[in-house]
Amino acid sequence: MKKEMKIAELLDSYFPCIDGPINVVTYYSEQLDKLAECKLIVPKAKKRQKYVDQRPFEVIRCDSTAAPEGYRLGHPASDRKLKRRVKQEQFDIFHTHSPFSMGSFAIKMGKKYHVPVVATLHTKYYEDFSRVLHGFKPLCNFMLRRIMRVYNAADSVWTVNNASCQILRDYGYKGEIVVMRNGTDLKYPENAEGLISRVNALHGLEGQKNVLIFVGRIAMYKNLALMANALRILKEKNLDFKMLIVGNGFDEGKFKAMIEKLDLSDRVIFVGSVRDRELLQGYYLRSDLFLFPSTFDTSSLVPIEAAAHRLPTLLIRGSCTAENITDGENGFLADETAEAYAEKILNIVSDPERLSAVGEEAHRSVYRTWETVAQEVLAKYEEVIAEYRKKHNA
């Protein structure tokens, strides 16, 4: 039986754009809507894209304009239709997953209708600002002050791991922080061998040893240059390997040019975006090691997806995403240099039995389902609502 709770999840961008927070908020909404009543409020897609939302939960779109890197900027505060809809819905809680226009709107609606607002930090925003604004500190600091208004005004502030708590502290947040870890929708499939055969046939991988994989947005800030140079070292050391790059992004052309310049075109396969989740499972299953060199991500979903398929990940030591990884037990860690990363890969693939054992432990300790996350989230929402009502005598 569903709980009598009406939940509004909000995000500053949504499909057809693709990134980690977009996936997170989709799974939040999908699973929460099975437990209560959940609706997602996001900006409209570009008109000419003619994108149609086909989700098991309701997606409410608001007016928007173009933003950098293919994103959209929502204008909820000036969207009268949206404001009428929010009044009509009588939500019990607002949960914003980004601190821009949608986050400010959530704070405003929470105050207006006397309901609590949760705000989650998913991203290293200052690094984003610095990259987009070419390191112009006065404007970066101005933007940081703007987004911190949302977190400081929220009734409950969440993030995805303990390392991300420090990011909030560095940004000046002094309140209590709730850690709510991410999950995945993927489970180890019954038809694993069939999916592996499908990927082998697509890319001629039958009998290929040392299949490495990266899944995610092709953006150079994810340390892709380090990964490419590590692959160059592996080739120079005569390791027989293939590298699968699953995904696309605004730096795809730049990254492909780098791969060609490093003479890696015969070793690297650009798969493109894979929307078929079952086929994506085939790529994880066919691979021997997942490479995730990013130090930008706070808690990427893809290592959790990999762990669902008993595939361990090689991460950068000290990165946020590596927080729950113990080197050689449930994953692998390397220092942030191409030489150290390549040396670690050579060490890992030289011991297949150990690699398999680490994959099994990753499945046990890294893997986590969105169903589990949603149950924890709903229980926390109930606490937040109760605390809010007690505080405000509502």
mmCIF file of C-alpha atoms in Angstrom:
data_model
loop_
_atom_site.group_PDB
_atom_site.id
_atom_site.type_symbol
_atom_site.label_atom_id
_atom_site.label_comp_id
_atom_site.label_asym_id
_atom_site.label_seq_id
_atom_site.Cartn_x
_atom_site.Cartn_y
_atom_site.Cartn_z
ATOM 1 C CA MET A 1 0.000 0.000 0.000
ATOM 2 C CA LYS A 2 1.315 3.459 -0.902
ATOM 3 C CA LYS A 3 2.095 6.043 1.775
ATOM 4 C CA GLU A 4 -0.121 9.134 1.838
ATOM 5 C CA MET A 5 2.655 11.470 0.817
ATOM 6 C CA LYS A 6 2.973 13.751 -2.225
ATOM 7 C CA ILE A 7 6.577 14.295 -3.253
ATOM 8 C CA ALA A 8 8.030 16.795 -5.712
ATOM 9 C CA GLU A 9 11.503 16.036 -7.043
ATOM 10 C CA LEU A 10 13.177 18.917 -8.932
ATOM 11 C CA LEU A 11 16.228 19.176 -11.189
ATOM 12 C CA ASP A 12 17.662 21.924 -13.395
ATOM 13 C CA SER A 13 18.016 19.694 -16.451
ATOM 14 C CA TYR A 14 16.482 16.504 -17.800
ATOM 15 C CA PHE A 15 16.300 14.183 -20.774
ATOM 16 C CA PRO A 16 17.134 14.285 -23.637
ATOM 17 C CA CYS A 17 20.258 15.604 -21.870
ATOM 18 C CA ILE A 18 22.124 12.848 -20.062
ATOM 19 C CA ASP A 19 24.286 13.021 -16.935
ATOM 20 C CA GLY A 20 24.561 11.445 -13.497
ATOM 21 C CA PRO A 21 22.063 13.612 -11.578
ATOM 22 C CA ILE A 22 19.501 13.167 -14.375
ATOM 23 C CA ASN A 23 19.764 9.399 -13.964
ATOM 24 C CA VAL A 24 19.661 9.670 -10.180
ATOM 25 C CA VAL A 25 16.500 11.783 -10.114
ATOM 26 C CA THR A 26 14.847 9.428 -12.607
ATOM 27 C CA TYR A 27 15.432 6.394 -10.410
ATOM 28 C CA TYR A 28 14.436 8.334 -7.285
ATOM 29 C CA SER A 29 11.149 9.326 -8.908
ATOM 30 C CA GLU A 30 10.447 5.894 -10.363
ATOM 31 C CA GLN A 31 10.993 4.008 -7.116
ATOM 32 C CA LEU A 32 9.410 6.620 -4.837
ATOM 33 C CA ASP A 33 6.286 6.656 -6.984
ATOM 34 C CA LYS A 34 5.836 2.974 -6.138
ATOM 35 C CA LEU A 35 5.896 3.808 -2.422
ATOM 36 C CA ALA A 36 4.024 7.138 -2.385
ATOM 37 C CA GLU A 37 2.986 9.720 -5.007
ATOM 38 C CA CYS A 38 5.950 11.325 -6.715
ATOM 39 C CA LYS A 39 6.144 13.896 -9.515
ATOM 40 C CA LEU A 40 9.247 15.320 -11.187
ATOM 41 C CA ILE A 41 9.517 19.032 -12.055
ATOM 42 C CA VAL A 42 12.151 19.893 -14.689
ATOM 43 C CA PRO A 43 12.746 22.368 -17.565
ATOM 44 C CA LYS A 44 11.206 21.794 -20.981
ATOM 45 C CA ALA A 45 13.378 20.270 -23.703
ATOM 46 C CA LYS A 46 14.255 22.257 -26.816
ATOM 47 C CA LYS A 47 11.127 22.503 -29.007
ATOM 48 C CA ARG A 48 12.716 21.107 -32.157
ATOM 49 C CA GLN A 49 13.809 17.976 -30.256
ATOM 50 C CA LYS A 50 10.137 17.038 -29.857
ATOM 51 C CA TYR A 51 11.040 14.974 -26.819
ATOM 52 C CA VAL A 52 8.172 13.029 -25.215
ATOM 53 C CA ASP A 53 8.399 11.900 -21.591
ATOM 54 C CA GLN A 54 7.517 8.228 -21.250
ATOM 55 C CA ARG A 55 8.004 7.459 -17.577
ATOM 56 C CA PRO A 56 5.941 5.510 -15.035
ATOM 57 C CA PHE A 57 5.781 8.710 -12.959
ATOM 58 C CA GLU A 58 4.511 12.124 -14.066
ATOM 59 C CA VAL A 59 7.044 14.620 -15.417
ATOM 60 C CA ILE A 60 5.984 18.263 -15.125
ATOM 61 C CA ARG A 61 7.918 20.585 -17.454
ATOM 62 C CA CYS A 62 8.408 24.331 -17.091
ATOM 63 C CA ASP A 63 9.515 27.099 -19.466
ATOM 64 C CA SER A 64 13.213 27.044 -20.313
ATOM 65 C CA THR A 65 15.991 28.547 -22.414
ATOM 66 C CA ALA A 66 19.340 27.222 -23.648
ATOM 67 C CA ALA A 67 22.255 26.863 -21.211
ATOM 68 C CA PRO A 68 25.940 25.909 -21.702
ATOM 69 C CA GLU A 69 27.019 22.421 -22.818
ATOM 70 C CA GLY A 70 23.607 21.418 -24.150
ATOM 71 C CA TYR A 71 21.695 21.915 -20.902
ATOM 72 C CA ARG A 72 18.485 23.899 -20.371
ATOM 73 C CA LEU A 73 17.841 26.681 -17.868
ATOM 74 C CA GLY A 74 14.395 26.454 -16.320
ATOM 75 C CA HIS A 75 12.249 29.507 -15.586
ATOM 76 C CA PRO A 76 9.820 28.143 -13.005
ATOM 77 C CA ALA A 77 9.351 31.449 -11.170
ATOM 78 C CA SER A 78 7.783 33.070 -14.245
ATOM 79 C CA ASP A 79 5.816 30.003 -15.379
ATOM 80 C CA ARG A 80 2.235 30.714 -14.243
ATOM 81 C CA LYS A 81 0.975 27.332 -15.363
ATOM 82 C CA LEU A 82 3.579 25.579 -13.218
ATOM 83 C CA LYS A 83 2.789 27.718 -10.183
ATOM 84 C CA ARG A 84 -0.918 26.946 -10.508
ATOM 85 C CA ARG A 85 -0.077 23.260 -10.772
ATOM 86 C CA VAL A 86 2.105 23.311 -7.648
ATOM 87 C CA LYS A 87 -0.685 25.046 -5.719
ATOM 88 C CA GLN A 88 -3.142 22.419 -6.919
ATOM 89 C CA GLU A 89 -0.931 19.444 -6.023
ATOM 90 C CA GLN A 90 -0.386 20.376 -2.354
ATOM 91 C CA PHE A 91 2.972 18.597 -2.065
ATOM 92 C CA ASP A 92 4.149 17.408 1.348
ATOM 93 C CA ILE A 93 7.841 17.853 0.537
ATOM 94 C CA PHE A 94 10.061 19.357 -2.159
ATOM 95 C CA HIS A 95 13.410 17.736 -2.958
ATOM 96 C CA THR A 96 15.724 19.679 -5.255
ATOM 97 C CA HIS A 97 18.732 17.921 -6.742
ATOM 98 C CA SER A 98 20.375 21.089 -8.074
ATOM 99 C CA PRO A 99 20.744 24.616 -6.661
ATOM 100 C CA PHE A 100 19.967 26.849 -9.622
ATOM 101 C CA SER A 101 16.563 28.119 -10.767
ATOM 102 C CA MET A 102 14.721 24.909 -9.802
ATOM 103 C CA GLY A 103 16.413 24.894 -6.406
ATOM 104 C CA SER A 104 15.444 28.512 -5.747
ATOM 105 C CA PHE A 105 11.892 27.703 -6.858
ATOM 106 C CA ALA A 106 11.712 24.778 -4.421
ATOM 107 C CA ILE A 107 12.800 27.047 -1.552
ATOM 108 C CA LYS A 108 10.215 29.661 -2.525
ATOM 109 C CA MET A 109 7.398 27.098 -2.811
ATOM 110 C CA GLY A 110 8.378 25.474 0.482
ATOM 111 C CA LYS A 111 8.087 28.807 2.282
ATOM 112 C CA LYS A 112 4.858 29.710 0.523
ATOM 113 C CA TYR A 113 3.061 26.439 1.261
ATOM 114 C CA HIS A 114 4.745 25.705 4.613
ATOM 115 C CA VAL A 115 6.336 22.389 3.652
ATOM 116 C CA PRO A 116 9.966 21.283 4.034
ATOM 117 C CA VAL A 117 12.617 21.385 1.317
ATOM 118 C CA VAL A 118 15.453 18.876 0.905
ATOM 119 C CA ALA A 119 18.477 19.911 -1.178
ATOM 120 C CA THR A 120 21.054 17.372 -2.390
ATOM 121 C CA LEU A 121 24.557 18.220 -3.595
ATOM 122 C CA HIS A 122 25.546 15.933 -6.477
ATOM 123 C CA THR A 123 28.311 17.954 -8.146
ATOM 124 C CA LYS A 124 31.526 19.869 -7.497
ATOM 125 C CA TYR A 125 29.935 23.108 -8.608
ATOM 126 C CA TYR A 126 32.929 25.380 -8.058
ATOM 127 C CA GLU A 127 35.018 23.227 -10.419
ATOM 128 C CA ASP A 128 32.199 23.428 -12.953
ATOM 129 C CA PHE A 129 32.056 27.223 -12.645
ATOM 130 C CA SER A 130 35.821 27.512 -12.981
ATOM 131 C CA ARG A 131 35.828 25.382 -16.126
ATOM 132 C CA VAL A 132 32.928 27.176 -17.837
ATOM 133 C CA LEU A 133 34.056 30.656 -16.731
ATOM 134 C CA HIS A 134 37.726 30.002 -17.590
ATOM 135 C CA GLY A 135 38.834 30.352 -13.988
ATOM 136 C CA PHE A 136 37.532 33.911 -13.495
ATOM 137 C CA LYS A 137 37.445 33.842 -9.685
ATOM 138 C CA PRO A 138 35.185 36.854 -8.950
ATOM 139 C CA LEU A 139 32.374 35.393 -11.053
ATOM 140 C CA CYS A 140 33.014 31.845 -9.771
ATOM 141 C CA ASN A 141 32.759 33.093 -6.198
ATOM 142 C CA PHE A 142 29.604 35.048 -7.024
ATOM 143 C CA MET A 143 27.995 31.903 -8.486
ATOM 144 C CA LEU A 144 29.042 29.885 -5.448
ATOM 145 C CA ARG A 145 27.393 32.405 -3.117
ATOM 146 C CA ARG A 146 24.213 32.195 -5.213
ATOM 147 C CA ILE A 147 23.919 28.415 -5.036
ATOM 148 C CA MET A 148 24.745 28.325 -1.328
ATOM 149 C CA ARG A 149 21.591 30.357 -0.691
ATOM 150 C CA VAL A 150 19.621 27.247 -1.632
ATOM 151 C CA TYR A 151 21.538 24.883 0.660
ATOM 152 C CA ASN A 152 21.508 27.365 3.541
ATOM 153 C CA ALA A 153 17.742 27.880 3.172
ATOM 154 C CA ALA A 154 16.863 24.169 2.856
ATOM 155 C CA ASP A 155 15.349 22.299 5.796
ATOM 156 C CA SER A 156 17.535 19.249 5.193
ATOM 157 C CA VAL A 157 20.759 19.069 3.178
ATOM 158 C CA TRP A 158 21.889 15.768 1.699
ATOM 159 C CA THR A 159 24.836 14.489 -0.274
ATOM 160 C CA VAL A 160 25.936 11.173 -1.705
ATOM 161 C CA ASN A 161 28.942 10.221 0.440
ATOM 162 C CA ASN A 162 31.161 11.479 3.253
ATOM 163 C CA ALA A 163 33.703 12.986 0.859
ATOM 164 C CA SER A 164 30.955 15.190 -0.585
ATOM 165 C CA CYS A 165 30.187 16.448 2.921
ATOM 166 C CA GLN A 166 33.629 18.049 2.891
ATOM 167 C CA ILE A 167 32.791 19.774 -0.402
ATOM 168 C CA LEU A 168 29.787 21.403 1.279
ATOM 169 C CA ARG A 169 31.940 22.409 4.236
ATOM 170 C CA ASP A 170 34.496 23.938 1.887
ATOM 171 C CA TYR A 171 31.662 25.899 0.275
ATOM 172 C CA GLY A 172 30.779 27.318 3.688
ATOM 173 C CA TYR A 173 27.836 25.136 4.758
ATOM 174 C CA LYS A 174 27.778 24.690 8.553
ATOM 175 C CA GLY A 175 24.571 22.735 9.170
ATOM 176 C CA GLU A 176 23.800 19.037 9.515
ATOM 177 C CA ILE A 177 24.353 16.884 6.419
ATOM 178 C CA VAL A 178 22.572 13.623 5.596
ATOM 179 C CA VAL A 179 24.476 11.056 3.503
ATOM 180 C CA MET A 180 22.212 9.171 1.084
ATOM 181 C CA ARG A 181 24.226 6.876 -1.173
ATOM 182 C CA ASN A 182 23.243 6.123 -4.762
ATOM 183 C CA GLY A 183 22.178 2.782 -6.217
ATOM 184 C CA THR A 184 21.493 1.101 -9.550
ATOM 185 C CA ASP A 185 18.531 -0.370 -11.403
ATOM 186 C CA LEU A 186 20.646 -3.173 -12.875
ATOM 187 C CA LYS A 187 20.807 -6.719 -11.520
ATOM 188 C CA TYR A 188 22.965 -9.631 -12.600
ATOM 189 C CA PRO A 189 20.987 -11.120 -15.508
ATOM 190 C CA GLU A 190 19.951 -14.734 -16.012
ATOM 191 C CA ASN A 191 20.935 -14.595 -19.695
ATOM 192 C CA ALA A 192 24.502 -13.408 -19.071
ATOM 193 C CA GLU A 193 26.142 -15.698 -21.638
ATOM 194 C CA GLY A 194 23.710 -14.619 -24.340
ATOM 195 C CA LEU A 195 24.427 -10.931 -23.676
ATOM 196 C CA ILE A 196 28.180 -11.567 -23.773
ATOM 197 C CA SER A 197 27.801 -13.338 -27.123
ATOM 198 C CA ARG A 198 25.810 -10.386 -28.440
ATOM 199 C CA VAL A 199 28.620 -7.945 -27.594
ATOM 200 C CA ASN A 200 31.249 -10.311 -29.000
ATOM 201 C CA ALA A 201 29.361 -10.446 -32.290
ATOM 202 C CA LEU A 202 28.921 -6.671 -32.449
ATOM 203 C CA HIS A 203 32.623 -5.910 -32.004
ATOM 204 C CA GLY A 204 34.532 -9.064 -32.944
ATOM 205 C CA LEU A 205 35.641 -9.702 -29.359
ATOM 206 C CA GLU A 206 35.410 -13.490 -29.321
ATOM 207 C CA GLY A 207 38.498 -14.800 -27.518
ATOM 208 C CA GLN A 208 39.823 -11.288 -26.772
ATOM 209 C CA LYS A 209 41.720 -10.979 -23.487
ATOM 210 C CA ASN A 210 41.881 -7.908 -21.262
ATOM 211 C CA VAL A 211 38.729 -6.078 -22.298
ATOM 212 C CA LEU A 212 38.646 -2.721 -20.510
ATOM 213 C CA ILE A 213 35.615 -0.433 -20.396
ATOM 214 C CA PHE A 214 34.585 3.140 -19.631
ATOM 215 C CA VAL A 215 30.894 4.070 -19.439
ATOM 216 C CA GLY A 216 29.823 7.670 -19.113
ATOM 217 C CA ARG A 217 29.743 11.124 -20.597
ATOM 218 C CA ILE A 218 32.699 11.863 -22.850
ATOM 219 C CA ALA A 219 33.950 15.003 -21.119
ATOM 220 C CA MET A 220 37.659 15.675 -20.766
ATOM 221 C CA TYR A 221 37.196 16.885 -17.181
ATOM 222 C CA LYS A 222 36.597 13.239 -16.262
ATOM 223 C CA ASN A 223 40.362 12.678 -16.572
ATOM 224 C CA LEU A 224 40.053 11.075 -19.997
ATOM 225 C CA ALA A 225 43.483 12.364 -21.051
ATOM 226 C CA LEU A 226 45.047 10.435 -18.170
ATOM 227 C CA MET A 227 43.169 7.303 -19.226
ATOM 228 C CA ALA A 228 44.216 7.704 -22.874
ATOM 229 C CA ASN A 229 47.869 8.123 -21.937
ATOM 230 C CA ALA A 230 47.654 5.083 -19.670
ATOM 231 C CA LEU A 231 46.327 3.087 -22.642
ATOM 232 C CA ARG A 232 49.253 4.335 -24.731
ATOM 233 C CA ILE A 233 51.654 2.990 -22.101
ATOM 234 C CA LEU A 234 49.849 -0.371 -22.094
ATOM 235 C CA LYS A 235 50.273 -0.603 -25.861
ATOM 236 C CA GLU A 236 53.957 0.308 -25.615
ATOM 237 C CA LYS A 237 54.364 -2.504 -23.079
ATOM 238 C CA ASN A 238 52.746 -4.898 -25.591
ATOM 239 C CA LEU A 239 49.647 -5.708 -23.538
ATOM 240 C CA ASP A 240 46.972 -7.308 -25.694
ATOM 241 C CA PHE A 241 43.803 -5.385 -24.859
ATOM 242 C CA LYS A 242 40.678 -3.697 -26.204
ATOM 243 C CA MET A 243 39.098 -0.618 -24.680
ATOM 244 C CA LEU A 244 35.338 -0.021 -24.949
ATOM 245 C CA ILE A 245 34.120 3.581 -24.654
ATOM 246 C CA VAL A 246 30.369 3.539 -24.017
ATOM 247 C CA GLY A 247 28.682 6.933 -24.169
ATOM 248 C CA ASN A 248 28.937 10.253 -25.939
ATOM 249 C CA GLY A 249 29.384 13.901 -24.976
ATOM 250 C CA PHE A 250 30.486 17.358 -25.991
ATOM 251 C CA ASP A 251 34.197 16.365 -25.956
ATOM 252 C CA GLU A 252 33.734 13.269 -28.120
ATOM 253 C CA GLY A 253 35.520 14.759 -31.133
ATOM 254 C CA LYS A 254 38.399 15.997 -28.994
ATOM 255 C CA PHE A 255 38.796 12.620 -27.293
ATOM 256 C CA LYS A 256 38.675 10.687 -30.563
ATOM 257 C CA ALA A 257 41.365 12.974 -31.964
ATOM 258 C CA MET A 258 43.515 12.246 -28.917
ATOM 259 C CA ILE A 259 43.057 8.488 -29.343
ATOM 260 C CA GLU A 260 44.095 8.766 -32.983
ATOM 261 C CA LYS A 261 47.103 10.943 -32.148
ATOM 262 C CA LEU A 262 48.280 8.386 -29.565
ATOM 263 C CA ASP A 263 48.002 5.621 -32.185
ATOM 264 C CA LEU A 264 45.302 3.794 -30.226
ATOM 265 C CA SER A 265 42.609 3.532 -32.907
ATOM 266 C CA ASP A 266 43.242 -0.207 -33.260
ATOM 267 C CA ARG A 267 42.726 -0.729 -29.511
ATOM 268 C CA VAL A 268 39.821 1.597 -28.680
ATOM 269 C CA ILE A 269 36.216 0.953 -29.734
ATOM 270 C CA PHE A 270 33.806 3.888 -29.541
ATOM 271 C CA VAL A 271 30.455 2.225 -28.916
ATOM 272 C CA GLY A 272 28.371 5.401 -28.632
ATOM 273 C CA SER A 273 25.396 5.888 -26.343
ATOM 274 C CA VAL A 274 23.636 2.645 -25.378
ATOM 275 C CA ARG A 275 19.995 3.248 -24.410
ATOM 276 C CA ASP A 276 19.185 -0.491 -24.378
ATOM 277 C CA ARG A 277 19.820 -1.335 -20.721
ATOM 278 C CA GLU A 278 20.031 -5.058 -21.449
ATOM 279 C CA LEU A 279 22.699 -4.488 -24.097
ATOM 280 C CA LEU A 280 24.564 -2.221 -21.655
ATOM 281 C CA GLN A 281 24.641 -5.156 -19.261
ATOM 282 C CA GLY A 282 26.301 -7.166 -21.999
ATOM 283 C CA TYR A 283 29.123 -4.616 -22.191
ATOM 284 C CA TYR A 284 29.701 -4.807 -18.437
ATOM 285 C CA LEU A 285 29.612 -8.602 -18.492
ATOM 286 C CA ARG A 286 32.038 -8.895 -21.410
ATOM 287 C CA SER A 287 34.602 -6.622 -19.761
ATOM 288 C CA ASP A 288 37.375 -7.600 -17.362
ATOM 289 C CA LEU A 289 37.995 -4.241 -15.680
ATOM 290 C CA PHE A 290 36.092 -0.959 -15.452
ATOM 291 C CA LEU A 291 38.204 2.184 -15.750
ATOM 292 C CA PHE A 292 36.943 5.293 -13.985
ATOM 293 C CA PRO A 293 39.729 7.876 -13.628
ATOM 294 C CA SER A 294 37.458 10.846 -12.819
ATOM 295 C CA THR A 295 38.197 12.977 -9.777
ATOM 296 C CA PHE A 296 35.373 15.373 -10.687
ATOM 297 C CA ASP A 297 32.415 13.084 -9.921
ATOM 298 C CA THR A 298 31.108 12.972 -6.370
ATOM 299 C CA SER A 299 29.481 9.522 -6.559
ATOM 300 C CA SER A 300 29.125 8.185 -10.074
ATOM 301 C CA LEU A 301 26.518 5.516 -10.753
ATOM 302 C CA VAL A 302 28.631 3.530 -13.206
ATOM 303 C CA PRO A 303 30.949 1.794 -10.689
ATOM 304 C CA ILE A 304 27.786 0.619 -8.897
ATOM 305 C CA GLU A 305 26.397 -0.642 -12.224
ATOM 306 C CA ALA A 306 29.686 -2.428 -12.872
ATOM 307 C CA ALA A 307 29.580 -4.023 -9.401
ATOM 308 C CA ALA A 308 26.091 -5.360 -10.180
ATOM 309 C CA HIS A 309 27.829 -7.473 -12.846
ATOM 310 C CA ARG A 310 30.747 -8.548 -10.628
ATOM 311 C CA LEU A 311 33.009 -6.162 -12.525
ATOM 312 C CA PRO A 312 35.491 -4.245 -10.330
ATOM 313 C CA THR A 313 36.543 -0.645 -10.971
ATOM 314 C CA LEU A 314 39.954 1.016 -11.033
ATOM 315 C CA LEU A 315 39.585 4.501 -9.533
ATOM 316 C CA ILE A 316 41.891 7.332 -8.529
ATOM 317 C CA ARG A 317 43.087 7.155 -4.942
ATOM 318 C CA GLY A 318 41.490 9.882 -2.842
ATOM 319 C CA SER A 319 38.656 10.664 -5.293
ATOM 320 C CA CYS A 320 35.123 11.042 -3.909
ATOM 321 C CA THR A 321 33.808 8.051 -5.855
ATOM 322 C CA ALA A 322 36.582 5.876 -4.379
ATOM 323 C CA GLU A 323 35.431 6.524 -0.810
ATOM 324 C CA ASN A 324 34.115 3.010 -0.107
ATOM 325 C CA ILE A 325 36.767 1.173 -2.120
ATOM 326 C CA THR A 326 39.545 -0.789 -0.418
ATOM 327 C CA ASP A 327 42.344 -1.434 -2.878
ATOM 328 C CA GLY A 328 42.526 -5.087 -3.844
ATOM 329 C CA GLU A 329 39.381 -6.047 -1.900
ATOM 330 C CA ASN A 330 36.273 -4.564 -3.548
ATOM 331 C CA GLY A 331 37.986 -2.493 -6.246
ATOM 332 C CA PHE A 332 41.331 -1.005 -7.176
ATOM 333 C CA LEU A 333 43.030 2.351 -6.602
ATOM 334 C CA ALA A 334 45.886 4.102 -8.373
ATOM 335 C CA ASP A 335 47.662 7.419 -7.999
ATOM 336 C CA GLU A 336 46.617 10.186 -10.389
ATOM 337 C CA THR A 337 49.239 9.740 -13.110
ATOM 338 C CA ALA A 338 49.048 7.903 -16.422
ATOM 339 C CA GLU A 339 52.110 5.855 -15.431
ATOM 340 C CA ALA A 340 50.621 4.734 -12.103
ATOM 341 C CA TYR A 341 47.250 3.991 -13.722
ATOM 342 C CA ALA A 342 48.838 1.889 -16.487
ATOM 343 C CA GLU A 343 51.071 0.029 -14.024
ATOM 344 C CA LYS A 344 48.041 -0.796 -11.886
ATOM 345 C CA ILE A 345 46.145 -2.173 -14.889
ATOM 346 C CA LEU A 346 49.104 -4.406 -15.771
ATOM 347 C CA ASN A 347 49.228 -5.650 -12.192
ATOM 348 C CA ILE A 348 45.481 -6.319 -12.086
ATOM 349 C CA VAL A 349 45.172 -8.258 -15.350
ATOM 350 C CA SER A 350 48.213 -10.387 -14.504
ATOM 351 C CA ASP A 351 46.213 -12.169 -11.771
ATOM 352 C CA PRO A 352 42.792 -13.264 -13.154
ATOM 353 C CA GLU A 353 41.845 -15.192 -10.003
ATOM 354 C CA ARG A 354 42.363 -12.142 -7.803
ATOM 355 C CA LEU A 355 40.503 -9.983 -10.311
ATOM 356 C CA SER A 356 37.530 -12.349 -10.144
ATOM 357 C CA ALA A 357 37.564 -12.389 -6.332
ATOM 358 C CA VAL A 358 37.607 -8.580 -6.193
ATOM 359 C CA GLY A 359 34.660 -8.523 -8.598
ATOM 360 C CA GLU A 360 32.691 -10.832 -6.302
ATOM 361 C CA GLU A 361 33.410 -8.603 -3.302
ATOM 362 C CA ALA A 362 32.396 -5.517 -5.299
ATOM 363 C CA HIS A 363 29.062 -7.208 -5.968
ATOM 364 C CA ARG A 364 28.654 -7.817 -2.248
ATOM 365 C CA SER A 365 29.745 -4.440 -0.852
ATOM 366 C CA VAL A 366 29.490 -1.810 -3.631
ATOM 367 C CA TYR A 367 26.313 -2.951 -5.369
ATOM 368 C CA ARG A 368 23.130 -1.349 -4.030
ATOM 369 C CA THR A 369 19.650 -1.173 -5.575
ATOM 370 C CA TRP A 370 17.449 1.870 -6.069
ATOM 371 C CA GLU A 371 14.656 -0.021 -4.296
ATOM 372 C CA THR A 372 16.774 -0.002 -1.142
ATOM 373 C CA VAL A 373 17.655 3.665 -1.629
ATOM 374 C CA ALA A 374 13.992 4.653 -2.112
ATOM 375 C CA GLN A 375 12.935 2.962 1.120
ATOM 376 C CA GLU A 376 15.663 4.837 3.008
ATOM 377 C CA VAL A 377 14.738 8.113 1.290
ATOM 378 C CA LEU A 378 11.036 7.779 2.107
ATOM 379 C CA ALA A 379 11.797 7.037 5.763
ATOM 380 C CA LYS A 380 14.031 10.113 5.884
ATOM 381 C CA TYR A 381 11.331 12.242 4.226
ATOM 382 C CA GLU A 382 8.937 11.219 6.995
ATOM 383 C CA GLU A 383 11.496 12.355 9.582
ATOM 384 C CA VAL A 384 12.073 15.671 7.807
ATOM 385 C CA ILE A 385 8.329 16.360 7.556
ATOM 386 C CA ALA A 386 7.773 15.477 11.231
ATOM 387 C CA GLU A 387 10.669 17.706 12.341
ATOM 388 C CA TYR A 388 9.424 20.560 10.165
ATOM 389 C CA ARG A 389 5.907 20.368 11.569
ATOM 390 C CA LYS A 390 7.212 20.235 15.138
ATOM 391 C CA LYS A 391 9.470 23.230 14.523
ATOM 392 C CA HIS A 392 6.772 25.302 12.837
ATOM 393 C CA ASN A 393 3.820 24.006 14.903
ATOM 394 C CA ALA A 394 2.188 22.922 11.650
#
